[in-house]
Short mmCIF file of C-alpha atoms in Angstrom, two decimals:
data_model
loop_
_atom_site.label_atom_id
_atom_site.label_comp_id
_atom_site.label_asym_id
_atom_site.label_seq_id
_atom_site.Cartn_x
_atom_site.Cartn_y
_atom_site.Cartn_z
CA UNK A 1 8.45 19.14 14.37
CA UNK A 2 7.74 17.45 11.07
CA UNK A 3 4.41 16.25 10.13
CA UNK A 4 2.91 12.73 10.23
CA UNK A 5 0.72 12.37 7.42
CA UNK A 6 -1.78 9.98 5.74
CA UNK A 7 -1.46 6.83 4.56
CA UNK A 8 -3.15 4.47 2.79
CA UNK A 9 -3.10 0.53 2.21
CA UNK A 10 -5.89 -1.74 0.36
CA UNK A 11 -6.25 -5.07 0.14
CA UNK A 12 -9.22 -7.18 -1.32
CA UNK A 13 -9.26 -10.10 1.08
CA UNK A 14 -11.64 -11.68 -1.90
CA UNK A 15 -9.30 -12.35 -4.03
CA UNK A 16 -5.78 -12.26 -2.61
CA UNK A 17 -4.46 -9.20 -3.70
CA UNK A 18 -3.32 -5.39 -3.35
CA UNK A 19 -5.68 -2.54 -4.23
CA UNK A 20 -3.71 -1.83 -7.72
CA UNK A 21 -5.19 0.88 -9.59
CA UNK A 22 -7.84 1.73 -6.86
CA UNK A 23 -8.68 5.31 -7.23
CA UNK A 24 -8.46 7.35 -3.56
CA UNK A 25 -9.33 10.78 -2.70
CA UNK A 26 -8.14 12.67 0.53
CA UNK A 27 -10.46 15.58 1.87
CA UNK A 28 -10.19 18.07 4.36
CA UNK A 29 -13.29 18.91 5.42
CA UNK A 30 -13.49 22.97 6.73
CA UNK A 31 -15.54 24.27 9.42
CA UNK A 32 -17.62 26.16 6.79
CA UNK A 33 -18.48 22.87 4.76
CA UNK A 34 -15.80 23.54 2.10
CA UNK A 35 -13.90 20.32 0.76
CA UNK A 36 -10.21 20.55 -0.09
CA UNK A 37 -8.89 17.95 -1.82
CA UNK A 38 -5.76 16.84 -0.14
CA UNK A 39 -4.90 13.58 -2.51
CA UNK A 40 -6.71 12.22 -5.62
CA UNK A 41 -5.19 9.45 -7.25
CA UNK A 42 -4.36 5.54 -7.85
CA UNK A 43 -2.98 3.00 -5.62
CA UNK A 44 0.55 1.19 -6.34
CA UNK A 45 1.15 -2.24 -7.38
CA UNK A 46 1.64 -2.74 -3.43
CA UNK A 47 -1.69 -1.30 -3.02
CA UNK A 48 -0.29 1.86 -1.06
CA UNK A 49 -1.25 5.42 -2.00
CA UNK A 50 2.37 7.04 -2.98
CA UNK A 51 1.34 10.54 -2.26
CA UNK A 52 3.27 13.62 -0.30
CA UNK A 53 0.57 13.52 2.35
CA UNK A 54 2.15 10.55 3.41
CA UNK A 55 4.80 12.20 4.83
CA UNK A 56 2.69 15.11 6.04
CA UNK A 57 2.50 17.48 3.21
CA UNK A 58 -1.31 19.30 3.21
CA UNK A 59 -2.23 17.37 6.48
CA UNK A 60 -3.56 20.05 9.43
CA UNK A 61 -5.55 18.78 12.67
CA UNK A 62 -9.29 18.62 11.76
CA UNK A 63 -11.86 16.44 10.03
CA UNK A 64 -11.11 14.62 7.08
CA UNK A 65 -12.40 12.20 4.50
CA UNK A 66 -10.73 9.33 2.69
CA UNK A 67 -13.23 8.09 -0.53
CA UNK A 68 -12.55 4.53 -1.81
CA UNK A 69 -13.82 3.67 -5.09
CA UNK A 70 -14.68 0.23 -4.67
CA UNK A 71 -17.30 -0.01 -7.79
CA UNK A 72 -14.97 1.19 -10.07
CA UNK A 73 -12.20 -0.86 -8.78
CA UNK A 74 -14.26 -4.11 -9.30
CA UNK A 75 -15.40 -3.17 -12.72
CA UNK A 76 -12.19 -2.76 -13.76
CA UNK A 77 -11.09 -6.37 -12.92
CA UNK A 78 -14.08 -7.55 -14.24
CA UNK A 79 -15.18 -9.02 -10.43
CA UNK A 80 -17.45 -7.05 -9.74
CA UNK A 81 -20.71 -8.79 -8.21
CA UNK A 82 -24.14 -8.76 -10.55
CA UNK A 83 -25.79 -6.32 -9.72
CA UNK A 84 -22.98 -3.91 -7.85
CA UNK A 85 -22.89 -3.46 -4.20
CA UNK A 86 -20.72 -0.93 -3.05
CA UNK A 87 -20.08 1.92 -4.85
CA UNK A 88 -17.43 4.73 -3.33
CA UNK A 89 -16.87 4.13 0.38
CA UNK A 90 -16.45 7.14 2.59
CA UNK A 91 -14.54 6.74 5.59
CA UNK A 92 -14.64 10.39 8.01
CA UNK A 93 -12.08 10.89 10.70
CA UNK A 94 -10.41 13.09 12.77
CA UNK A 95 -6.52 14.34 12.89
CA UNK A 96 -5.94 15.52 16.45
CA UNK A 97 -2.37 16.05 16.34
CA UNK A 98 -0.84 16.79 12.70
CA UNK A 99 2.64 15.45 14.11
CA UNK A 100 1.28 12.16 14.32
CA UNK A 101 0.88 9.76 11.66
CA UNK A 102 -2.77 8.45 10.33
CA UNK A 103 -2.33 4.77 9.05
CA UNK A 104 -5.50 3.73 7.42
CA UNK A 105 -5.21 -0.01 6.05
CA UNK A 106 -8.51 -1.32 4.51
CA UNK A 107 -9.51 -5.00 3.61
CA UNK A 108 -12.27 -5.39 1.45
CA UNK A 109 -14.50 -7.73 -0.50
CA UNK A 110 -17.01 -6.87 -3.39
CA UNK A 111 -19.65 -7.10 -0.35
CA UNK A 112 -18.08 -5.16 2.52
CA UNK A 113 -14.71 -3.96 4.23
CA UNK A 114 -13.37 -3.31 7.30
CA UNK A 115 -11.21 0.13 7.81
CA UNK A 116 -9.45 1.51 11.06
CA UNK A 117 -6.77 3.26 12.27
CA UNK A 118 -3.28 1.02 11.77
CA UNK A 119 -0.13 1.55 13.26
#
């Protein structure tokens, strides 16, 4: 049985256009409070995390944590609201079954976003 994996698509809704160059970090969060960092990088020009645990690679049942960094996203396009608003969005969820596959498509604004579980 091959794993599911993680993925990851942004879109700001504000202005019409992928999440390029949005950083994004992938935690697994242990029982004994230890972080492992799954994924840390930069979304694609499609606004899509290329990353191995897309396809499953690091990805065991248990909780997890995507971070978004919003703020630095809008500061780098230089539409970022005076003064900021949202800084690095967590979003906390649980894998049940590793075999499956966890789409997590966000749309977001410089004031808010919405985030769930995609197909």
């Amino acid at each position: 049985m091959s794993a599911g994996g993680i993925s990851i698509h942004a879109v700001d809704v504000a202005h019409g256009r992928p999440g390029t160059g949005m950083r994004v970090e992938i935690h697994r969060l242990m029982p004994d409070g230890e972080r492992r960092v799954l994924a840390d990088g930069v979304l694609g020009p499609d606004g899509a995390l290329d990353h191995p645990v897309k396809t499953g690679e690091g990805i065991e049942a248990g909780v997890h944590e995507v971070l978004f960094h919003l703020g630095a996203f809008f500061a780098a396009t230089a539409e970022r609201p005076p003064p900021p608003f949202l800084e690095v969005v967590p979003f906390r969820f649980r894998v049940f079954d590793a075999a499956l596959h966890y789409h997590l498509p966000i749309k977001f604004t410089p004031w808010g976003f919405s985030l769930y579980r995609g197909a």
